[in-house]
Coordinates of C-alpha atoms and ligand atoms in Angstrom, one line a residue:
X1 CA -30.4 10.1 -10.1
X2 CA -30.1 6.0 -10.8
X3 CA -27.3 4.7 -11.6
X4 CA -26.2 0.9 -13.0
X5 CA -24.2 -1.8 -12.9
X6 CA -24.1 -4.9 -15.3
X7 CA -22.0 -7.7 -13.8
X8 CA -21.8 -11.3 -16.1
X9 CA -20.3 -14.0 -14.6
X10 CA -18.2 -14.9 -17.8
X11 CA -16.8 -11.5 -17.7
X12 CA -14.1 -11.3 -15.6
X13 CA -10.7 -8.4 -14.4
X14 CA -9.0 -11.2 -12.9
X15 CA -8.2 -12.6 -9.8
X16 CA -7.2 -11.0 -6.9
X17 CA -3.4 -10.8 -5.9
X18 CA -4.0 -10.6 -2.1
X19 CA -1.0 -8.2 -1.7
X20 CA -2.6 -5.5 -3.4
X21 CA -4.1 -5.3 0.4
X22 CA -0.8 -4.9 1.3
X23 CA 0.7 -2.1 3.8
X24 CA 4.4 0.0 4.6
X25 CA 6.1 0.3 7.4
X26 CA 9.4 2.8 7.4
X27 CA 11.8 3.7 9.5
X28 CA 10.3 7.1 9.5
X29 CA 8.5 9.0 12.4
X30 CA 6.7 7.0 15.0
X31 CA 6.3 4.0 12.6
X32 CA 8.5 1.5 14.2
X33 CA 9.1 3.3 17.5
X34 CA 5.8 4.3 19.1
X35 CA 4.1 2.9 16.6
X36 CA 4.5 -1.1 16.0
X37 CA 7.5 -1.2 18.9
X38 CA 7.3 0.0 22.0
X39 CA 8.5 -2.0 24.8
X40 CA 7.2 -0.1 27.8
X41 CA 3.6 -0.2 26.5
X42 CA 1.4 -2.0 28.8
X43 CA 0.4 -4.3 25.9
X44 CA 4.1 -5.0 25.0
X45 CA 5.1 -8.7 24.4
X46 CA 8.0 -9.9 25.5
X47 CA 9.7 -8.7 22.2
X48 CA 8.6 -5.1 22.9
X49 CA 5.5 -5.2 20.2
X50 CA 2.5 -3.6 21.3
X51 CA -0.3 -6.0 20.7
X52 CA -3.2 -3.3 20.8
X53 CA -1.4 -2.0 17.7
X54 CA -1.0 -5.6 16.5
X55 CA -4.4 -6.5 16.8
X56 CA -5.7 -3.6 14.6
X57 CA -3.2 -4.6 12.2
X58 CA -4.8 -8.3 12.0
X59 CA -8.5 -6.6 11.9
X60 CA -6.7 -5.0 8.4
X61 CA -5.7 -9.0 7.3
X62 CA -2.8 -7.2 5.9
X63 CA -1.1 -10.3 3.6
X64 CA 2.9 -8.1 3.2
X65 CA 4.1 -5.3 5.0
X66 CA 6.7 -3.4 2.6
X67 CA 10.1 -2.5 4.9
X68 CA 12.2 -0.9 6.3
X69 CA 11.6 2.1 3.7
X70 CA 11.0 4.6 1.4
X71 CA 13.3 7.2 1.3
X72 CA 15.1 5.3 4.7
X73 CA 16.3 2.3 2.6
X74 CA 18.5 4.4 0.7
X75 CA 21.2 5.6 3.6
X76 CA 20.3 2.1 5.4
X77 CA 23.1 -0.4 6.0
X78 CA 20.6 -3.5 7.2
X79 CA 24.2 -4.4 9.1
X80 CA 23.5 -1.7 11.6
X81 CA 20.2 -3.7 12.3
X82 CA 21.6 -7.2 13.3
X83 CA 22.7 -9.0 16.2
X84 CA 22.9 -7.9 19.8
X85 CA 20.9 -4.9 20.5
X86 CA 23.4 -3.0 22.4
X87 CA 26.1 -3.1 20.1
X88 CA 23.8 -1.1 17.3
X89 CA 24.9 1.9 16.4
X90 CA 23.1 5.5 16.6
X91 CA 23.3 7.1 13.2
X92 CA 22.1 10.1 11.5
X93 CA 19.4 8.9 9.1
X94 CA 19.4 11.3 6.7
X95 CA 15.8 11.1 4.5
X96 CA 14.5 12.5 7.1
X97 CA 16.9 13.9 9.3
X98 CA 16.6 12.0 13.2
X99 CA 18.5 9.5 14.7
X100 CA 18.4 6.3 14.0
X101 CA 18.3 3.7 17.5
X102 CA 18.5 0.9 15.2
X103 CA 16.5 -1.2 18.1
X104 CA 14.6 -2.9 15.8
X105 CA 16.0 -4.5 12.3
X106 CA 15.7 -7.3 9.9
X107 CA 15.1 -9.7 11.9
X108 CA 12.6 -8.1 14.4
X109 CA 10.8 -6.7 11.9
X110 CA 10.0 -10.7 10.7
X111 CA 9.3 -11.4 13.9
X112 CA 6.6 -8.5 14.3
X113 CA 5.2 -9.9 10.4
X114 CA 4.7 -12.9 11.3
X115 CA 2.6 -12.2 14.9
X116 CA 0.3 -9.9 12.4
X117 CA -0.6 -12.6 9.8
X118 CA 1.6 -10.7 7.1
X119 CA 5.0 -12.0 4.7
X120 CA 7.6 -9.0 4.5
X121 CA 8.5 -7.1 1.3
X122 CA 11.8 -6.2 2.2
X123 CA 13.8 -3.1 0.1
X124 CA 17.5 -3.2 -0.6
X125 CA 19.5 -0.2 -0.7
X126 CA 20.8 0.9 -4.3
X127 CA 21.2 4.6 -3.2
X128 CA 24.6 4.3 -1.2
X129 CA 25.0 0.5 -1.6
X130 CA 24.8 -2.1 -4.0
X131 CA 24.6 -5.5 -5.2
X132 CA 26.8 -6.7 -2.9
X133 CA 24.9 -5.9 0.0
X134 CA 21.8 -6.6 -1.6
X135 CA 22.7 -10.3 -2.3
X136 CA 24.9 -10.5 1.7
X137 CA 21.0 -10.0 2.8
X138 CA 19.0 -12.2 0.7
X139 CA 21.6 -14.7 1.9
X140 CA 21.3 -13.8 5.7
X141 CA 17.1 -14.0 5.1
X142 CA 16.9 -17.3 3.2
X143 CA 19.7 -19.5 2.8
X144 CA 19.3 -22.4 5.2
X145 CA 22.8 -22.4 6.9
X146 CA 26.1 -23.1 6.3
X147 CA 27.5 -20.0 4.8
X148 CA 28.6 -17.0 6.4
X149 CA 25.5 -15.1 6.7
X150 CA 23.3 -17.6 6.9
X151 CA 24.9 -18.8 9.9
X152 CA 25.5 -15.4 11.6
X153 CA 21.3 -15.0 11.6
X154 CA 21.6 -18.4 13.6
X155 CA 23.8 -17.3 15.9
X156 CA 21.6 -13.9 16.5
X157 CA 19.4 -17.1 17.6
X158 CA 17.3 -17.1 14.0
X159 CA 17.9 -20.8 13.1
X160 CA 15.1 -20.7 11.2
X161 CA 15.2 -18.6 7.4
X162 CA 13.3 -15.5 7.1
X163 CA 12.1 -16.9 3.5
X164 CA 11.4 -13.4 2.3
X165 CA 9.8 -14.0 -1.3
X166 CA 9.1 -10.3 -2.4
X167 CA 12.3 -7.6 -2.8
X168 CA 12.2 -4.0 -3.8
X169 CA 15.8 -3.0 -5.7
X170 CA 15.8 0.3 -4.1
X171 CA 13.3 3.1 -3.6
X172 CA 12.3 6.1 -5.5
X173 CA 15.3 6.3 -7.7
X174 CA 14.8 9.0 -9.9
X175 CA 14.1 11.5 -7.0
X176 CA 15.9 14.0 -6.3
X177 CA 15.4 13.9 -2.7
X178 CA 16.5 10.5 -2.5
X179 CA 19.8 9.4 -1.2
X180 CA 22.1 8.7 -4.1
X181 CA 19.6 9.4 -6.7
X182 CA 20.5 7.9 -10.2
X183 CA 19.7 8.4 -14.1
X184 CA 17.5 5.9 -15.5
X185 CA 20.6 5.0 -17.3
X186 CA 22.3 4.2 -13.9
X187 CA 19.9 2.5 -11.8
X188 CA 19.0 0.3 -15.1
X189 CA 22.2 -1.0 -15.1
X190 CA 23.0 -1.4 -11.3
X191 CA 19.4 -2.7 -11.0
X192 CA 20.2 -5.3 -13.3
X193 CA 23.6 -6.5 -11.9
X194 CA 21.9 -6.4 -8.4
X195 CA 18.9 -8.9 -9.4
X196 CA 20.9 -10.9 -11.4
X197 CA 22.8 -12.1 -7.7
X198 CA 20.1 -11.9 -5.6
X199 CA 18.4 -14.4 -7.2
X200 CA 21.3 -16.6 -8.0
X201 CA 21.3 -16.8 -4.1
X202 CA 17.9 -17.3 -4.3
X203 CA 16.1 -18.2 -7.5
X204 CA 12.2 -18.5 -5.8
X205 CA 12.4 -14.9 -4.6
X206 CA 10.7 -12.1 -7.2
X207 CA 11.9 -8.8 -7.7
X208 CA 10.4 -5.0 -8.3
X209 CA 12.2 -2.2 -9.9
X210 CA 11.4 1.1 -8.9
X211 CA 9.9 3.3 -11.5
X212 CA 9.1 6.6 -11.5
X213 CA 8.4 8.0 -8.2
X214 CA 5.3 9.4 -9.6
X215 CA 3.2 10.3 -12.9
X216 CA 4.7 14.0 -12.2
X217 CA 8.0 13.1 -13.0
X218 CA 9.4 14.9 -15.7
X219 CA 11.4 11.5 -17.0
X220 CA 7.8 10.2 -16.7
X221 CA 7.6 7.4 -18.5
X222 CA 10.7 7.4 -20.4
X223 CA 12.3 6.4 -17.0
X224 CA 10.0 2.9 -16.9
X225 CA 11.2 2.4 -20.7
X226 CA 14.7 2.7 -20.0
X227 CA 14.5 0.9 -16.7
X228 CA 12.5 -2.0 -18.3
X229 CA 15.0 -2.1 -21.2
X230 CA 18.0 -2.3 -18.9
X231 CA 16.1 -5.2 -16.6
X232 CA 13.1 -6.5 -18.3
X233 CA 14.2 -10.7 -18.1
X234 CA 15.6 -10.2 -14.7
X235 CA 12.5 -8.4 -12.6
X236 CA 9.0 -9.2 -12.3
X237 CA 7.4 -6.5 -11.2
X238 CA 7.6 -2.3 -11.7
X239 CA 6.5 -0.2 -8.9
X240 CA 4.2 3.2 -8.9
X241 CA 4.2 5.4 -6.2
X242 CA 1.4 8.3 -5.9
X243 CA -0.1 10.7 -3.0
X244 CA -3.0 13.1 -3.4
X245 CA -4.2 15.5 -1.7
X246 CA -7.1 18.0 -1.2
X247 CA -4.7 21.0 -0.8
X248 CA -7.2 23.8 -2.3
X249 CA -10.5 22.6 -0.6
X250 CA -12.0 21.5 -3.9
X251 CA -13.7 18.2 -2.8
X252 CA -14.9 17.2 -6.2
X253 CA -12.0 17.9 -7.6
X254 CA -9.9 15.6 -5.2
X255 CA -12.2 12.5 -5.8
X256 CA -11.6 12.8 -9.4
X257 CA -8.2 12.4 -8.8
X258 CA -8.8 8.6 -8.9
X259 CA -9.1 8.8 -12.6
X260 CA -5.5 10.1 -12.6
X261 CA -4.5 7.1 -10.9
X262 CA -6.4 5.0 -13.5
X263 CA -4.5 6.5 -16.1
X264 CA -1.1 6.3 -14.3
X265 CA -1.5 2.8 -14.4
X266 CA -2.7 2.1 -17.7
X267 CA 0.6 4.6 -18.8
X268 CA 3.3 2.2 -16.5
X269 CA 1.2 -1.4 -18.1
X270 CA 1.7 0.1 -22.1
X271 CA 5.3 1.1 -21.2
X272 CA 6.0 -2.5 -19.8
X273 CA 4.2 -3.7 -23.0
X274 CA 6.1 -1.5 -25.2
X275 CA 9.7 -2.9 -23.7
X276 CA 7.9 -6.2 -24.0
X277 CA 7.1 -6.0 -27.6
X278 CA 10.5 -4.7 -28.7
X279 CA 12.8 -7.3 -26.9
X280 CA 10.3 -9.6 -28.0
X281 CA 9.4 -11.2 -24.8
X282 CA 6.7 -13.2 -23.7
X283 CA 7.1 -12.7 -20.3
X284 CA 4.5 -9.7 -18.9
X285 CA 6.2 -7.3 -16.3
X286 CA 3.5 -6.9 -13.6
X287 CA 2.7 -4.0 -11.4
X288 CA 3.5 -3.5 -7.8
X289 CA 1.6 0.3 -6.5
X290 CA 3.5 -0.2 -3.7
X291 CA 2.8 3.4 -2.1
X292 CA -0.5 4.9 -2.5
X293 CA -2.7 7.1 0.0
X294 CA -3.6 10.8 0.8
X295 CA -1.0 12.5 2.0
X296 CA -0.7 16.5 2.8
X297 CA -2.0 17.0 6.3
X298 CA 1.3 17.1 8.0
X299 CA 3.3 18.8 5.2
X300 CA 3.4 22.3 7.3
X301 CA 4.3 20.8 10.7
X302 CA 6.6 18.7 9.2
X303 CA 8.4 21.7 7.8
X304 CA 9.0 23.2 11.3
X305 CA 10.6 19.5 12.6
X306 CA 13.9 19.7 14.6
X307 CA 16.9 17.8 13.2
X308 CA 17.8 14.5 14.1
X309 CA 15.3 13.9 17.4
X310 CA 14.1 10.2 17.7
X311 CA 11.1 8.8 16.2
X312 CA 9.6 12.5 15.9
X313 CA 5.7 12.9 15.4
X314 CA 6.4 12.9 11.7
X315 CA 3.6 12.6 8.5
X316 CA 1.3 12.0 10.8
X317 CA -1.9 13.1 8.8
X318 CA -4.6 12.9 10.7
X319 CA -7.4 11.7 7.6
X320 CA -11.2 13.2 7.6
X321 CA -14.2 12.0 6.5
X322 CA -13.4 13.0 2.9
X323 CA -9.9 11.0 2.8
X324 CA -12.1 8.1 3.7
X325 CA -13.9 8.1 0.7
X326 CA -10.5 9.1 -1.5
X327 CA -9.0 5.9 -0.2
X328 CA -12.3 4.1 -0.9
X329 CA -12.1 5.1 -4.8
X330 CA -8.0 4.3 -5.0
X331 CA -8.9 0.8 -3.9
X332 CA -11.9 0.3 -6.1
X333 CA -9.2 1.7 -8.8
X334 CA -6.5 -1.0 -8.0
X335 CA -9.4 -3.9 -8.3
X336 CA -10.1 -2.2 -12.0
X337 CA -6.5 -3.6 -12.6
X338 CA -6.4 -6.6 -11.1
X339 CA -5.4 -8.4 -14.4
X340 CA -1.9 -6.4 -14.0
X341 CA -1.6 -4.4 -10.5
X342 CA -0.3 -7.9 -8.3
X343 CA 0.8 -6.1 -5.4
X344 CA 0.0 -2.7 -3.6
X345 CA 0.9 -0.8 -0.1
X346 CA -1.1 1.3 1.7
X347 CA 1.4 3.7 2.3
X348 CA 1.6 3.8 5.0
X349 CA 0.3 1.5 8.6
X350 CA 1.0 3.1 11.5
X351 CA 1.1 6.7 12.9
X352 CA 3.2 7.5 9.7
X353 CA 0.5 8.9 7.2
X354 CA -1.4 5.8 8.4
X355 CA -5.1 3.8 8.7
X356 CA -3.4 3.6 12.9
X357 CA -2.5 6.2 15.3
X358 CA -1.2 5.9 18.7
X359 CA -0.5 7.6 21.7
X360 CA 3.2 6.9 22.9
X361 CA 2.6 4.6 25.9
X362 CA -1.3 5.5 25.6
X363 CA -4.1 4.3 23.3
X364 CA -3.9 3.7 19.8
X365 CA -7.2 4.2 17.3
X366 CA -8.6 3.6 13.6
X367 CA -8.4 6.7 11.3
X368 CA -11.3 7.2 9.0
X369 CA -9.3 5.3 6.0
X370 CA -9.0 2.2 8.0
X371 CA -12.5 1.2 7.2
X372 CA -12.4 1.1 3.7
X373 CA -9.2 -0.3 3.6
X374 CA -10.4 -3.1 5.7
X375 CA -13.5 -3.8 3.9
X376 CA -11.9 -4.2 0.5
X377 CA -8.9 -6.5 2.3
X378 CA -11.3 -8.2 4.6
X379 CA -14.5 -9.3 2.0
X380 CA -13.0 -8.2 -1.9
X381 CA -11.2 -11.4 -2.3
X382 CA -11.3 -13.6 -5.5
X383 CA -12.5 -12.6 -9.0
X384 CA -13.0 -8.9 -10.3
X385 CA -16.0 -9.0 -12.6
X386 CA -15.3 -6.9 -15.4
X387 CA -19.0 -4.6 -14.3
X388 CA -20.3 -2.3 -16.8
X389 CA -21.0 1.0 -14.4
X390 CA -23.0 3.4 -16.5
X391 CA -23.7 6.5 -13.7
X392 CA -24.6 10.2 -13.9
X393 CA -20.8 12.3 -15.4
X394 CA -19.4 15.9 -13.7
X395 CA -16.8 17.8 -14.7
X396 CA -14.3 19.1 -12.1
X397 CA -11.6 21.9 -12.3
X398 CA -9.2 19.1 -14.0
X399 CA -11.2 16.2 -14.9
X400 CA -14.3 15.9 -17.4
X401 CA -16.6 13.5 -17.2
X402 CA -16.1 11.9 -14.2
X403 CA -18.9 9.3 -13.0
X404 CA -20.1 9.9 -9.4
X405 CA -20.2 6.4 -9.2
X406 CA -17.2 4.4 -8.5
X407 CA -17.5 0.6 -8.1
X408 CA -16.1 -2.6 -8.3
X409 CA -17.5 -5.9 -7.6
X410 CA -15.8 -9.1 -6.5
X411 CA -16.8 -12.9 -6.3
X412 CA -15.3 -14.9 -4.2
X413 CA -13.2 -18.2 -5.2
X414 CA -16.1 -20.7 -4.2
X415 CA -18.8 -18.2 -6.1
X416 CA -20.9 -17.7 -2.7
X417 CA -20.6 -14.2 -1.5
X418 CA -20.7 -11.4 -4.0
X419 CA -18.9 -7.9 -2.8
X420 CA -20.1 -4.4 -4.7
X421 CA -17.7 -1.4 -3.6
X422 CA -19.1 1.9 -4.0
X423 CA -18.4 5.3 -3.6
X424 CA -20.7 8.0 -4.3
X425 CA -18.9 10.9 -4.7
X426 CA -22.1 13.2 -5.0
X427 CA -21.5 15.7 -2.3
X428 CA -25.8 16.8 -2.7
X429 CA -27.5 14.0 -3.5
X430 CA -28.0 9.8 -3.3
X431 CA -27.8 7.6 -5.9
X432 CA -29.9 4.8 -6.9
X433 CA -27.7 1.9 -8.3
X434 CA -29.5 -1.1 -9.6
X435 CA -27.6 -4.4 -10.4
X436 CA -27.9 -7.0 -12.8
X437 CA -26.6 -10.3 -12.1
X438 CA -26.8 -12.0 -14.9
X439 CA -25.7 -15.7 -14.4
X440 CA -24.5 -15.1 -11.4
X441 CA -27.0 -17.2 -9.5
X442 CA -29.4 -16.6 -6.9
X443 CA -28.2 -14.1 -4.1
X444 CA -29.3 -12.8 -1.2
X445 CA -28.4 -9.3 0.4
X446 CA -25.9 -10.4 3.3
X447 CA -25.4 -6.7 4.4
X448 CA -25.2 -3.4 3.1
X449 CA -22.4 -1.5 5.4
X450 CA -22.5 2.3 4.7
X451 CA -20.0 4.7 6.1
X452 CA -21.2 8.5 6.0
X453 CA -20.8 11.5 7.6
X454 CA -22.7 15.5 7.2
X455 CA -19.4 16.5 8.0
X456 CA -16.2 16.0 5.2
X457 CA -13.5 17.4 7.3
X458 CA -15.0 15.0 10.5
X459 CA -12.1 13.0 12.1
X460 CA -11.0 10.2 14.5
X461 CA -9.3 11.2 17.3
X462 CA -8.0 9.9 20.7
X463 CA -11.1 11.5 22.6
X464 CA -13.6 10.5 19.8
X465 CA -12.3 7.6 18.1
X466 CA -15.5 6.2 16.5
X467 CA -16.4 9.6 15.2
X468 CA -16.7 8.6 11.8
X469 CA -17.3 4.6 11.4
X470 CA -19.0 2.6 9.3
X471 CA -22.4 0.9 9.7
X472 CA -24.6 -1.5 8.4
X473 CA -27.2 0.0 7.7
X474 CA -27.8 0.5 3.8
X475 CA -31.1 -0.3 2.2
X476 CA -29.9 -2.7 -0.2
X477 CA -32.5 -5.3 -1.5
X478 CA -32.9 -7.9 -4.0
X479 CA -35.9 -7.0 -6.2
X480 CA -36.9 -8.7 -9.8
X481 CA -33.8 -10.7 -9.6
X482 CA -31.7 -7.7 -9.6
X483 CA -29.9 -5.3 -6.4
X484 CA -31.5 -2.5 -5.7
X485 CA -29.1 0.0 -3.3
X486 CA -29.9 3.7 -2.3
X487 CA -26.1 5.3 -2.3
X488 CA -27.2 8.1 0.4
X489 CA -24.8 11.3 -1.1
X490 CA -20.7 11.3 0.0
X491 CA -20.7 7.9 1.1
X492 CA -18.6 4.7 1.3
X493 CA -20.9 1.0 0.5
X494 CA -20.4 -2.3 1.0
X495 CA -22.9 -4.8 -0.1
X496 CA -22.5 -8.4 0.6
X497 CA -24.2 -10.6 -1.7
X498 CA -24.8 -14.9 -0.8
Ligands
AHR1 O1 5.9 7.1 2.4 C1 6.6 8.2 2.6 C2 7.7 8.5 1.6 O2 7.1 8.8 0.4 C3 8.6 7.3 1.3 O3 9.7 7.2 2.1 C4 9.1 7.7 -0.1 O4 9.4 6.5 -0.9 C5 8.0 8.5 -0.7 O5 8.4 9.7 -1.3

């Protein structure tokens, strides 16, 4: 059982966009309210944040946070959100049928970005609204002053602009479940009309049109196409959207899923190249996964929800040892594509299918898929090296010749620390991966942090929050110039190279 992996330091993915390490939060469930907000919490600051939920968020070095939705965006008026608390309005919110408080808005939510260390990613709504409102609030965010909504944020006592540089135009467009769903034919067009003002408000700001709300769409990816050919010199970015889960208790099965991923994404990057080639552009449209996870834990309870109750305990997946290592191969998959993938959100940050749970006015913990998404964040910064992974192949009920070995390696801007991401999705046996380094230099084996568990279904929970952690304590060694690293079975590895 050996498996390897032939890094050269001339070949090279491409850098690293930071905000592919970057996270959600909706107005959905305990996100905002229980979750980031919570003004009675002991740890609350004097804007109502908690900060033990803040700090974890920092641990994560989450660069964007997308907001305030999802499926929300689409029934949101960002009005409602604005100016003195007490005038809000209650309304029925009706993606996923509860009330909306509307205690916390645009202008919070910045706030709360910029305590945790991240730059917002702010949606406009294009299901029952338009470019007017879109371009009203890229004008109350980032013009200076002077004009009407600039000077209204200033008088909410905002002098300052919110400088938001990354918009979604809408979310989920093609879905039926989404409020004021459109043909690609109509979103093209009012996508189009809506970027065209927003950035004549502001021309430094960049823009994402939604594509397909995932690879199962039937307009799959003739919606991209149309989209594209409707927007192309006006956007910068498309956005993906996919969720997996292990509903029929086929482990190997679920892991493999990553390949479908891989292959979503090389499907949206030859679409955007098609549009590309036939308006004969030579601008590349980038890719912005801007919701990926696991997500089917909650789908039952969910179902059995009462209507419009307040910040309900809603997609609140609790994630097991498995989801851990599922998350571990989606991120090694979004490094694979660094040369196109620019920007990517953990869908989504707290309590709501989320790396962070909390207790309302109690504790709040790390999941099992915080860890991995907080070592890829934390140490997979700089260059992907374009590694050669040649490891032992399976066959799953829908995938063939799928590698138990899924890596990715990243060097850092100033060459000195070398990161290797592995999952070894062997559920019987370990793996021994040998690396060459060739012209990479002389390293040394910094640490080698494995997270594993006997246990696939193990959790984290409020009585035993460390139940499944990482630690360091891999056998990775240097040996004839090259890494040598025991990958015990079903694990998660980090090795740090200097
Ligand atoms: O992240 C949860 C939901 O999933 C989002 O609101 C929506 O965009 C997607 O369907």
């Amino acid at each position: 059982n050996n498996a390897r992996m032939i890094l050269n330091k001339d070949y090279i993915i491409g850098e690293v966009d930071k905000r592919i390490y970057g996270s959600f939060i909706e107005h959905l469930g305990r996100a905002v309210y229980g979750g980031i907000y919570e003004p009675d919490h002991p740890t609350a600051d004097k804007y109502g944040f908690r900060q033990d939920v803040a700090e974890l968020v920092r641990e994560l070095q989450v660069p964007i946070v997308r907001y305030p939705g999802g499926n929300f965006v689409s029934g949101y008026n960002w009005e409602d959100g604005v100016g003195p608390v007490a005038n809000r309005p209650r309304r029925t919110e009706l993606a996923w049928t509860t009330v909306e408080t509307n205690h916390v808005g645009t202008d919070e939510f910045c706030t709360w970005a910029r305590e945790v260390g991240a730059e917002v990613m702010m949606a406009v709504n294009l299901g029952t609204r338009g470019a007017d409102a879109a371009r009203n609030l890229v004008e109350y965010c980032n013009h200076p002053q002077g004009t009407y909504w600039s000077d209204l944020r200033k008088a909410h006592g905002y002098s300052q602009p919110h400088n938001i540089k990354t918009w979604c135009l809408g979310n989920e467009m093609d879905g039926s479940w989404q409020i004021g769903s459109k043909t690609a034919e109509e979103y093209g067009r009012l996508a189009c009309e809506t970027a065209k003002v927003m950035k004549w408000v502001d021309p430094s700001i960049e823009l994402v049109a939604c594509g397909s709300s995932g690879s199962g769409m039937p307009t799959f990816p003739q919606w991209e196409a149309t989209v594209l050919e409707h927007t192309y010199e006006h956007v910068d970015y498309i956005s993906l959207h996919t969720y997996y889960g292990n509903r029929d208790n086929d482990t190997a099965n679920f892991l493999a899923r990553s390949m479908d991923m891989d292959a979503f994404i090389k499907s949206v990057i030859s679409t955007c190249d098609y549009v590309k080639a036939k308006k004969r552009s030579k601008k590349n449209i980038n890719l912005s996964f801007d919701e990926w996870n696991v997500w089917f834990h909650s789908n039952d309870a969910d179902k059995k929800l009462e209507r419009w109750s307040v910040a309900p305990h809603q997609l609140e997946d609790e994630y097991n040892f498995e989801d851990a290592l599922m998350v571990g191969s989606m991120l090694i998959t979004l490094l694979k594509n660094a040369d196109r993938v620019k920007l990517a959100c953990l869908a989504q940050l707290v309590n709501v299918i989320a790396p962070i749970m909390t207790e309302n006015n109690g504790a709040a913990w790390k999941q099992t898929i915080y860890y991995p998404f907080m070592h890829t964040s934390v140490f997979a910064r700089g260059t992907v090296l374009n590694a050669t992974v040649k490891a032992p192949l399976h066959d799953t009920k829908e995938f063939t010749d799928v590698p138990y070995i899924d890596a990715a390696a990243v060097i850092s801007q100033d060459e000195k620390e070398l990161t290797i991401l592995a999952v070894n999705k062997n559920l019987e046996e370990s793996i021994n991966l040998e690396i060459e380094l060739n012209g990479l230099g002389n390293f040394r084996v910094l640490e080698h942090i494995v997270m594993d568990h006997p246990d696939l279904k193990a959790v984290n929970t409020r009585q035993k929050p460390f139940n499944v952690a990482p630690a360091p304590g891999g056998n990775a060694a240097m040996e004839d110039g090259k890494v040598k690293a025991g990958l015990n079975r079903q694990s998660w590895n980090v090795i740090r190279l200097e």
